[in-house]
CSV table of C-alpha atoms in Angstrom, one decimal:
chain,number,residue,atom,x,y,z
A,123,UNK,CA,-3.7,42.1,-46.9
A,124,UNK,CA,-5.8,44.6,-48.9
A,125,UNK,CA,-7.2,47.3,-46.8
A,126,UNK,CA,-10.9,46.7,-47.8
A,127,UNK,CA,-13.5,44.0,-47.7
A,128,UNK,CA,-12.6,42.6,-51.1
A,129,UNK,CA,-10.1,40.5,-49.2
A,130,UNK,CA,-12.8,38.8,-47.2
A,131,UNK,CA,-14.4,37.5,-50.4
A,132,UNK,CA,-11.1,36.0,-51.5
A,133,UNK,CA,-10.7,34.5,-48.1
A,134,UNK,CA,-14.2,32.9,-48.2
A,135,UNK,CA,-13.3,31.3,-51.5
A,136,UNK,CA,-10.0,30.1,-50.2
A,137,UNK,CA,-11.4,28.5,-47.1
A,138,UNK,CA,-14.5,27.1,-48.9
A,139,UNK,CA,-12.3,25.4,-51.5
A,140,UNK,CA,-9.9,24.2,-48.8
A,141,UNK,CA,-12.8,22.6,-46.9
A,142,UNK,CA,-14.2,21.2,-50.2
A,143,UNK,CA,-17.6,22.9,-49.7
A,144,UNK,CA,-20.0,23.8,-52.4
A,145,UNK,CA,-21.3,27.4,-52.7
A,146,UNK,CA,-24.9,26.1,-52.3
A,147,UNK,CA,-24.0,24.7,-48.9
A,148,UNK,CA,-22.1,27.7,-47.6
A,149,UNK,CA,-24.7,30.2,-48.8
A,150,UNK,CA,-27.7,28.2,-47.5
A,151,UNK,CA,-30.0,30.4,-45.3
A,152,UNK,CA,-27.8,33.5,-45.8
A,153,UNK,CA,-27.8,34.5,-49.5
A,154,UNK,CA,-28.1,32.9,-53.0
A,155,UNK,CA,-25.1,30.9,-54.4
A,156,UNK,CA,-24.8,33.4,-57.2
A,157,UNK,CA,-24.5,36.3,-54.7
A,158,UNK,CA,-21.8,34.3,-52.8
A,159,UNK,CA,-20.0,33.8,-56.1
A,160,UNK,CA,-20.0,37.6,-56.7
A,161,UNK,CA,-18.7,38.2,-53.2
A,162,UNK,CA,-15.9,35.7,-53.7
A,163,UNK,CA,-14.8,37.2,-57.0
A,164,UNK,CA,-14.8,40.7,-55.5
A,165,UNK,CA,-17.7,42.0,-57.6
A,166,UNK,CA,-19.7,43.0,-54.6
A,167,UNK,CA,-19.0,43.9,-51.0
A,168,UNK,CA,-21.4,42.5,-48.5
A,169,UNK,CA,-22.4,43.7,-45.1
A,170,UNK,CA,-20.1,42.7,-42.2
A,171,UNK,CA,-22.8,40.4,-40.8
A,172,UNK,CA,-23.1,38.5,-44.0
A,173,UNK,CA,-19.4,37.8,-44.0
A,174,UNK,CA,-19.6,36.6,-40.3
A,175,UNK,CA,-22.5,34.2,-41.1
A,176,UNK,CA,-20.8,32.8,-44.2
A,177,UNK,CA,-17.5,32.2,-42.3
A,178,UNK,CA,-19.6,30.6,-39.5
A,179,UNK,CA,-21.1,28.2,-42.0
A,180,UNK,CA,-17.5,27.2,-42.7
A,181,UNK,CA,-16.8,26.6,-39.0
A,182,UNK,CA,-14.6,29.7,-38.7
A,183,UNK,CA,-14.9,32.5,-36.1
A,184,UNK,CA,-14.9,35.6,-38.3
A,185,UNK,CA,-13.9,38.0,-35.6
A,186,UNK,CA,-11.1,35.8,-34.4
A,187,UNK,CA,-9.9,35.3,-38.0
A,188,UNK,CA,-10.1,39.0,-38.7
A,189,UNK,CA,-7.9,39.8,-35.6
A,190,UNK,CA,-5.4,37.1,-36.5
A,191,UNK,CA,-4.9,38.3,-40.0
A,192,UNK,CA,-4.6,41.9,-38.8
A,193,UNK,CA,-1.9,40.9,-36.4
A,194,UNK,CA,-0.2,38.9,-39.0
A,195,UNK,CA,-0.3,41.7,-41.5
A,196,UNK,CA,1.0,44.2,-39.0
A,197,UNK,CA,3.9,41.9,-38.2
A,198,UNK,CA,4.8,41.6,-41.9
A,199,UNK,CA,4.6,45.4,-42.3
A,200,UNK,CA,6.8,45.8,-39.2
A,201,UNK,CA,9.4,43.4,-40.7
A,202,UNK,CA,9.3,45.2,-44.0
A,203,UNK,CA,9.9,48.6,-42.4
A,204,UNK,CA,12.9,47.2,-40.5
A,205,UNK,CA,14.3,45.9,-43.8
A,206,UNK,CA,13.8,49.3,-45.4
A,207,UNK,CA,15.8,50.9,-42.5
A,208,UNK,CA,18.6,48.3,-42.9
A,209,UNK,CA,17.8,46.8,-39.5
A,210,UNK,CA,18.6,43.1,-38.9
A,211,UNK,CA,15.8,40.6,-38.3
A,212,UNK,CA,15.9,38.4,-35.2
A,213,UNK,CA,16.0,34.6,-35.6
A,214,UNK,CA,12.5,34.4,-34.1
A,215,UNK,CA,11.2,37.0,-36.7
A,216,UNK,CA,12.8,35.0,-39.5
A,217,UNK,CA,11.1,31.8,-38.3
A,218,UNK,CA,7.7,33.5,-38.1
A,219,UNK,CA,8.2,35.0,-41.5
A,220,UNK,CA,9.0,31.5,-42.9
A,221,UNK,CA,6.0,29.9,-41.2
A,222,UNK,CA,3.5,32.4,-42.7
A,223,UNK,CA,4.5,31.2,-46.2
A,224,UNK,CA,3.1,27.7,-45.6
A,225,UNK,CA,-0.1,26.4,-47.3
A,226,UNK,CA,-2.2,26.7,-44.1
A,227,UNK,CA,-2.3,30.5,-44.5
A,228,UNK,CA,-4.6,32.4,-46.9
A,229,UNK,CA,-3.1,32.9,-50.3
A,230,UNK,CA,-2.6,36.6,-50.2
A,231,UNK,CA,-1.0,36.3,-46.8
A,232,UNK,CA,1.4,33.8,-48.3
A,233,UNK,CA,2.3,36.1,-51.1
A,234,UNK,CA,2.9,39.0,-48.8
A,235,UNK,CA,5.2,36.9,-46.6
A,236,UNK,CA,7.1,35.6,-49.7
A,237,UNK,CA,7.7,39.1,-50.9
A,238,UNK,CA,9.0,40.3,-47.5
A,239,UNK,CA,11.1,37.2,-47.3
A,240,UNK,CA,12.6,38.0,-50.7
A,241,UNK,CA,13.5,41.5,-49.4
A,242,UNK,CA,15.1,39.8,-46.4
A,243,UNK,CA,17.2,37.5,-48.7
A,244,UNK,CA,18.4,40.6,-50.6
A,245,UNK,CA,19.5,42.1,-47.4
A,246,UNK,CA,21.7,39.1,-46.6
A,247,UNK,CA,23.1,38.9,-50.2
A,248,UNK,CA,21.1,35.8,-51.1
A,249,UNK,CA,20.2,37.5,-54.4
A,250,UNK,CA,19.6,34.5,-56.6
A,251,UNK,CA,17.1,33.0,-54.1
A,252,UNK,CA,15.3,36.3,-53.7
A,253,UNK,CA,15.0,36.7,-57.5
A,254,UNK,CA,13.6,33.1,-57.7
A,255,UNK,CA,10.8,34.1,-55.3
A,256,UNK,CA,10.0,37.3,-57.2
A,257,UNK,CA,9.8,35.3,-60.5
A,258,UNK,CA,7.3,32.9,-58.8
A,259,UNK,CA,5.2,35.7,-57.5
A,260,UNK,CA,5.2,38.0,-60.6
A,261,UNK,CA,2.4,36.1,-62.5
A,262,UNK,CA,0.1,36.5,-59.5
A,263,UNK,CA,0.5,40.3,-59.3
A,264,UNK,CA,-2.7,42.1,-60.0
A,265,UNK,CA,-1.1,45.4,-61.2
A,266,UNK,CA,-3.5,47.5,-59.2
A,267,UNK,CA,-2.7,49.7,-56.3
A,268,UNK,CA,-3.0,46.8,-53.8
A,269,UNK,CA,-0.3,45.9,-51.2
A,270,UNK,CA,1.0,42.9,-53.1
A,271,UNK,CA,1.7,45.0,-56.2
A,272,UNK,CA,3.3,47.8,-54.2
A,273,UNK,CA,5.6,45.3,-52.4
A,274,UNK,CA,6.5,43.6,-55.7
A,275,UNK,CA,7.3,46.8,-57.5
A,276,UNK,CA,9.5,48.1,-54.6
A,277,UNK,CA,11.3,44.9,-53.9
A,278,UNK,CA,11.9,44.1,-57.6
A,279,UNK,CA,13.5,47.6,-57.9
A,280,UNK,CA,15.8,46.8,-55.0
A,281,UNK,CA,16.7,43.5,-56.6
A,282,UNK,CA,17.8,45.2,-59.8
A,283,UNK,CA,20.1,47.4,-57.8
A,284,UNK,CA,21.5,44.3,-56.0
A,285,UNK,CA,22.3,42.8,-59.5
A,286,UNK,CA,23.8,46.1,-60.7
A,287,UNK,CA,21.1,46.3,-63.4
A,288,UNK,CA,21.0,50.1,-63.3
A,289,UNK,CA,20.1,50.7,-66.9
A,290,UNK,CA,17.3,48.1,-66.8
A,291,UNK,CA,15.7,49.6,-63.7
A,292,UNK,CA,16.0,53.1,-65.1
A,293,UNK,CA,14.4,52.1,-68.4
A,294,UNK,CA,11.6,50.1,-66.7
A,295,UNK,CA,10.5,53.1,-64.6
A,296,UNK,CA,10.8,55.5,-67.5
A,297,UNK,CA,8.7,53.3,-69.8
A,298,UNK,CA,6.1,52.0,-67.3
A,299,UNK,CA,5.9,54.6,-64.5
A,300,UNK,CA,5.8,51.9,-61.8
A,301,UNK,CA,5.9,54.6,-59.1
A,302,UNK,CA,2.1,55.1,-59.7
A,303,UNK,CA,1.4,51.8,-57.9
A,304,UNK,CA,2.9,53.3,-54.8
A,305,UNK,CA,1.0,56.5,-54.9
A,306,UNK,CA,-1.2,55.5,-52.0
A,307,UNK,CA,1.5,53.7,-50.0
A,308,UNK,CA,3.3,55.2,-47.0
A,309,UNK,CA,5.3,58.3,-48.1
A,310,UNK,CA,8.5,56.7,-46.8
A,311,UNK,CA,8.1,53.7,-49.1
A,312,UNK,CA,7.5,56.1,-52.0
A,313,UNK,CA,10.6,58.1,-51.0
A,314,UNK,CA,12.6,54.9,-50.8
A,315,UNK,CA,11.5,53.8,-54.3
A,316,UNK,CA,12.4,57.2,-55.8
A,317,UNK,CA,15.8,57.0,-54.1
A,318,UNK,CA,16.4,53.7,-55.8
A,319,UNK,CA,15.3,55.0,-59.2
A,320,UNK,CA,17.6,58.0,-58.6
A,321,UNK,CA,20.5,55.7,-57.8
A,322,UNK,CA,19.8,53.6,-61.0
A,323,UNK,CA,19.7,56.7,-63.2
A,324,UNK,CA,22.9,58.1,-61.7
A,325,UNK,CA,24.7,54.8,-62.2
A,326,UNK,CA,23.5,54.7,-65.8
A,327,UNK,CA,24.6,58.3,-66.3
A,328,UNK,CA,21.2,59.9,-66.7
A,329,UNK,CA,22.1,62.8,-64.3
A,330,UNK,CA,19.1,65.1,-64.8
A,331,UNK,CA,16.7,62.2,-64.4
A,332,UNK,CA,18.6,61.1,-61.3
A,333,UNK,CA,18.2,64.6,-59.9
A,334,UNK,CA,14.5,64.6,-60.7
A,335,UNK,CA,13.9,61.4,-58.7
A,336,UNK,CA,16.1,62.4,-55.7
A,337,UNK,CA,14.1,65.6,-55.4
A,338,UNK,CA,10.9,63.5,-55.5
A,339,UNK,CA,12.3,61.3,-52.8
A,340,UNK,CA,13.0,64.4,-50.7
A,341,UNK,CA,9.5,65.7,-51.3
A,342,UNK,CA,7.9,62.5,-50.1
A,343,UNK,CA,10.3,62.2,-47.1
A,344,UNK,CA,9.4,65.6,-45.6
A,345,UNK,CA,8.6,65.6,-41.9
A,346,UNK,CA,9.8,62.1,-41.2
A,347,UNK,CA,12.5,61.2,-38.7
A,348,UNK,CA,14.6,58.5,-40.2
A,349,UNK,CA,18.1,60.0,-40.0
A,350,UNK,CA,20.0,57.2,-41.8
A,351,UNK,CA,17.7,57.6,-44.9
A,352,UNK,CA,18.0,61.4,-44.6
A,353,UNK,CA,21.8,61.0,-44.7
A,354,UNK,CA,21.5,58.9,-47.9
A,355,UNK,CA,19.4,61.6,-49.5
A,356,UNK,CA,21.9,64.3,-48.7
A,357,UNK,CA,24.8,62.1,-50.0
A,358,UNK,CA,23.1,61.0,-53.2
A,359,UNK,CA,21.9,64.5,-54.1
A,360,UNK,CA,25.4,65.8,-53.4
A,361,UNK,CA,26.9,63.2,-55.7
A,362,UNK,CA,24.5,64.0,-58.5
A,363,UNK,CA,25.2,67.8,-58.1
A,364,UNK,CA,28.9,67.1,-58.2
A,365,UNK,CA,28.6,65.1,-61.5
A,366,UNK,CA,26.7,67.9,-62.9
A,367,UNK,CA,29.5,70.2,-61.9
A,368,UNK,CA,27.2,72.1,-59.6
A,369,UNK,CA,29.9,72.1,-56.9
A,370,UNK,CA,28.5,74.7,-54.5
A,371,UNK,CA,25.2,72.9,-54.3
A,372,UNK,CA,27.0,69.6,-53.9
A,373,UNK,CA,29.1,70.9,-50.9
A,374,UNK,CA,25.9,72.2,-49.3
A,375,UNK,CA,24.3,68.8,-49.4
A,376,UNK,CA,27.5,67.1,-48.0
A,377,UNK,CA,27.7,69.8,-45.3
A,378,UNK,CA,24.1,69.0,-44.3
A,379,UNK,CA,25.1,65.4,-44.1
A,380,UNK,CA,28.0,66.2,-41.9
A,381,UNK,CA,25.8,68.2,-39.6
A,382,UNK,CA,23.3,65.4,-39.3
A,383,UNK,CA,25.9,62.8,-38.8
A,384,UNK,CA,27.6,64.9,-36.1
A,385,UNK,CA,24.4,65.3,-34.1
A,386,UNK,CA,22.7,61.8,-34.4
A,387,UNK,CA,24.8,59.2,-32.5
A,388,UNK,CA,22.7,56.3,-33.7
A,389,UNK,CA,24.0,56.6,-37.3
A,390,UNK,CA,27.6,57.5,-36.4
A,391,UNK,CA,29.4,54.4,-37.9
A,392,UNK,CA,32.9,54.4,-39.4
A,393,UNK,CA,31.4,53.5,-42.8
A,394,UNK,CA,29.0,56.5,-42.8
A,395,UNK,CA,31.8,58.9,-41.9
A,396,UNK,CA,34.2,57.4,-44.4
A,397,UNK,CA,31.6,57.4,-47.3
A,398,UNK,CA,30.7,61.1,-46.7
A,399,UNK,CA,34.3,62.3,-46.5
A,400,UNK,CA,35.1,60.3,-49.6
A,401,UNK,CA,32.3,62.1,-51.5
A,402,UNK,CA,33.5,65.5,-50.2
A,403,UNK,CA,37.0,64.7,-51.2
A,404,UNK,CA,36.0,63.7,-54.7
A,405,UNK,CA,34.0,67.0,-55.0
A,406,UNK,CA,37.1,69.0,-54.2
A,407,UNK,CA,39.2,66.8,-56.6
A,408,UNK,CA,36.8,67.6,-59.4
A,409,UNK,CA,37.4,71.3,-58.6
A,410,UNK,CA,41.1,70.7,-58.7
A,411,UNK,CA,41.4,71.7,-55.1
A,412,UNK,CA,43.8,68.8,-54.4
A,413,UNK,CA,45.0,69.7,-50.9
A,414,UNK,CA,41.4,69.7,-49.6
A,415,UNK,CA,40.7,66.5,-51.5
A,416,UNK,CA,43.7,64.8,-50.0
A,417,UNK,CA,42.7,65.9,-46.5
A,418,UNK,CA,39.2,64.4,-46.8
A,419,UNK,CA,40.4,61.2,-48.5
A,420,UNK,CA,42.8,60.8,-45.5
A,421,UNK,CA,39.9,61.4,-43.1
A,422,UNK,CA,37.8,58.8,-45.0
A,423,UNK,CA,40.6,56.3,-44.7
A,424,UNK,CA,41.1,57.0,-41.0
A,425,UNK,CA,37.4,56.3,-40.2
A,426,UNK,CA,37.1,53.2,-42.3
A,427,UNK,CA,40.1,51.8,-44.2
A,428,UNK,CA,38.6,51.4,-47.7
A,429,UNK,CA,40.5,50.7,-51.0
A,430,UNK,CA,38.1,53.0,-52.9
A,431,UNK,CA,39.2,56.0,-50.8
A,432,UNK,CA,42.8,54.7,-50.9
A,433,UNK,CA,43.1,54.7,-54.7
A,434,UNK,CA,41.5,58.2,-54.8
A,435,UNK,CA,44.0,59.4,-52.2
A,436,UNK,CA,46.9,57.9,-54.2
A,437,UNK,CA,45.6,59.9,-57.2
A,438,UNK,CA,45.6,63.2,-55.4
A,439,UNK,CA,49.0,62.5,-53.9
A,440,UNK,CA,50.4,62.0,-57.4
A,441,UNK,CA,48.9,65.3,-58.7
A,442,UNK,CA,50.4,67.2,-55.7
A,443,UNK,CA,53.8,65.4,-56.2
A,444,UNK,CA,53.5,64.1,-52.7
A,445,UNK,CA,55.6,61.0,-53.6
A,446,UNK,CA,56.5,60.2,-50.0
A,447,UNK,CA,52.9,59.8,-49.0
A,448,UNK,CA,52.2,58.0,-52.2
A,449,UNK,CA,55.0,55.5,-51.5
A,450,UNK,CA,53.5,54.9,-48.0
A,451,UNK,CA,50.1,54.2,-49.6
A,452,UNK,CA,51.7,51.8,-52.3
A,453,UNK,CA,53.3,49.8,-49.5
A,454,UNK,CA,50.1,49.8,-47.4
A,455,UNK,CA,47.8,48.9,-50.3
A,456,UNK,CA,49.5,46.3,-52.4
A,457,UNK,CA,47.7,45.3,-55.6
A,458,UNK,CA,46.5,42.0,-54.1
A,459,UNK,CA,44.2,44.1,-51.8
A,460,UNK,CA,42.2,45.4,-54.8
A,461,UNK,CA,39.4,43.5,-56.4
A,462,UNK,CA,37.6,46.1,-58.5
A,463,UNK,CA,39.1,46.2,-62.0
A,464,UNK,CA,39.3,50.0,-62.3
A,465,UNK,CA,41.0,50.2,-58.9
A,466,UNK,CA,43.6,47.6,-60.0
A,467,UNK,CA,44.2,49.5,-63.3
A,468,UNK,CA,44.6,52.8,-61.5
A,469,UNK,CA,47.1,51.4,-59.0
A,470,UNK,CA,49.1,50.0,-61.9
A,471,UNK,CA,49.0,53.2,-63.8
A,472,UNK,CA,50.1,55.3,-60.8
A,473,UNK,CA,52.8,52.9,-59.9
A,474,UNK,CA,54.2,53.0,-63.4
A,475,UNK,CA,53.8,56.8,-63.6
A,476,UNK,CA,56.3,57.3,-60.7
A,477,UNK,CA,58.7,54.8,-62.3
A,478,UNK,CA,61.6,56.6,-64.0
A,479,UNK,CA,62.2,53.9,-66.6
A,480,UNK,CA,59.2,54.4,-68.9
A,481,UNK,CA,59.2,52.6,-72.2
A,482,UNK,CA,56.9,52.9,-75.2
A,483,UNK,CA,56.0,49.2,-74.9
A,484,UNK,CA,55.3,49.5,-71.1
A,485,UNK,CA,53.1,52.5,-71.6
A,486,UNK,CA,51.2,50.9,-74.5
A,487,UNK,CA,50.5,47.7,-72.6
A,488,UNK,CA,48.9,49.6,-69.7
A,489,UNK,CA,47.1,52.0,-72.0
A,490,UNK,CA,45.5,49.2,-74.0
A,491,UNK,CA,44.3,47.4,-70.9
A,492,UNK,CA,43.3,50.2,-68.6
A,493,UNK,CA,41.9,52.8,-71.1
A,494,UNK,CA,39.8,50.2,-72.9
A,495,UNK,CA,38.3,49.1,-69.6
A,496,UNK,CA,37.6,52.7,-68.6
A,497,UNK,CA,35.9,53.4,-71.9
A,498,UNK,CA,33.8,50.2,-71.8
A,499,UNK,CA,32.6,51.0,-68.2
A,500,UNK,CA,32.1,54.7,-69.1
A,501,UNK,CA,34.6,55.9,-66.5
A,502,UNK,CA,35.3,59.0,-68.6
A,503,UNK,CA,36.7,61.0,-65.7
A,504,UNK,CA,39.5,58.4,-65.4
A,505,UNK,CA,40.3,58.7,-69.1
A,506,UNK,CA,40.4,62.5,-68.6
A,507,UNK,CA,42.9,62.1,-65.8
A,508,UNK,CA,45.2,59.3,-67.2
A,509,UNK,CA,45.1,59.8,-71.0
A,510,UNK,CA,46.8,63.3,-71.0
A,511,UNK,CA,49.3,62.0,-68.5
A,512,UNK,CA,50.2,59.1,-70.8
A,513,UNK,CA,50.3,61.5,-73.7
A,514,UNK,CA,53.0,63.5,-71.9
A,515,UNK,CA,55.0,60.4,-71.2
A,516,UNK,CA,54.8,59.4,-74.9
A,517,UNK,CA,56.0,62.9,-75.9
A,518,UNK,CA,59.0,62.6,-73.6
A,519,UNK,CA,59.9,59.4,-75.5
A,520,UNK,CA,59.2,61.2,-78.8
A,521,UNK,CA,56.4,58.8,-79.6
A,522,UNK,CA,54.2,61.6,-80.9
A,523,UNK,CA,51.7,59.4,-82.7
A,524,UNK,CA,50.9,57.5,-79.5
A,525,UNK,CA,50.7,60.8,-77.6
A,526,UNK,CA,48.3,62.2,-80.2
A,527,UNK,CA,46.1,59.1,-79.8
A,528,UNK,CA,46.0,59.6,-76.0
A,529,UNK,CA,45.0,63.3,-76.3
A,530,UNK,CA,42.3,62.3,-78.8
A,531,UNK,CA,40.9,59.8,-76.2
A,532,UNK,CA,40.8,62.5,-73.6
A,533,UNK,CA,39.0,64.8,-76.1
A,534,UNK,CA,36.4,62.1,-76.9
A,535,UNK,CA,35.9,61.5,-73.2
A,536,UNK,CA,35.4,65.2,-72.6
A,537,UNK,CA,32.7,65.3,-75.2
A,538,UNK,CA,31.0,62.2,-73.7
A,539,UNK,CA,30.9,63.9,-70.3
A,540,UNK,CA,29.4,67.0,-71.9
A,541,UNK,CA,26.7,64.9,-73.5
A,542,UNK,CA,26.0,63.1,-70.3
A,543,UNK,CA,25.6,66.4,-68.4
A,544,UNK,CA,23.1,67.8,-70.9
A,545,UNK,CA,21.1,64.6,-71.2
């Protein structure tokens, strides 16, 4: 609910219309019908005693209603905070959340409950149902700094991330500055929103913009103890620094994350350890420190067996000519275990690379499939790794035209990386 008495005017109108009472009847002996109309439409704020009398004329105990709605709003805010912290809701909480959405509740209370429920649906991967709710609510958003607008802006942003609509979210914020609606919200909500915008900008390769938003997230998060979110900030900032080739600063962020993770037992999950070590490994790989990269990819894999870390580990094994370990990984991670296209293509490329029986036709088939996909998805770092390798293989087969084409692809990818880093 809005944190001011404009909400009571809306509630008066809601209950009056629900009880099919005329303004003349409700206002009788208290104020004029025109004054009641102005109260209901939020044009004036009456004294507390006036609200109490008007509600009494509707047969409603104002003090009891006020307390009930405060409790209900506090409950919804509590659930929303749990969702922001990635905590699971209990079955009882979900039932109460569903009940508040019914027609017996004041309209704004229903809207708030619907929005929190949409955020819950996103948390359990019911993305289409969540988006349906947001589409229903959007025409009713006031686009003022009220609670409904704040929740809508934040939850819609999270929804874009769920649908991998990174470019769309990045552009929406750049063009409309939706963060302004959250300026009077809790600092953690504002930090969370900027984190999501940073994530979207990073995934749409606007690295400087991503850094700007992650620093805003850190700024709004100061002096709050939510270690899991703090870990996400360290990791995201480290990843952004790494992609900007600011490796020393990236390692500092990752080391801060390791320090936090080592000392806070509540966030010590295999996934968190694995993700952080994978990020550190990739940072070392980008610096061509392949022994350190392999060490951290192996640690990531030990904490939580993940095909993303596995394919990265395979890549560093190949560079170091550690073909024994690479063969072990090929046997452990057969192609059927991979579902992400760029993982599948990388495994095929690496498997073919260690094959001694290269043919021009075999090289060309993989090049056309894999490199085209890498370029379409803007995985330029993968082109920079595999295209020169394929060029060497072509040269060994005296296919110099094909080799030249691969080197040109690598050169073009290098220029695109340079443009990305300066944008």
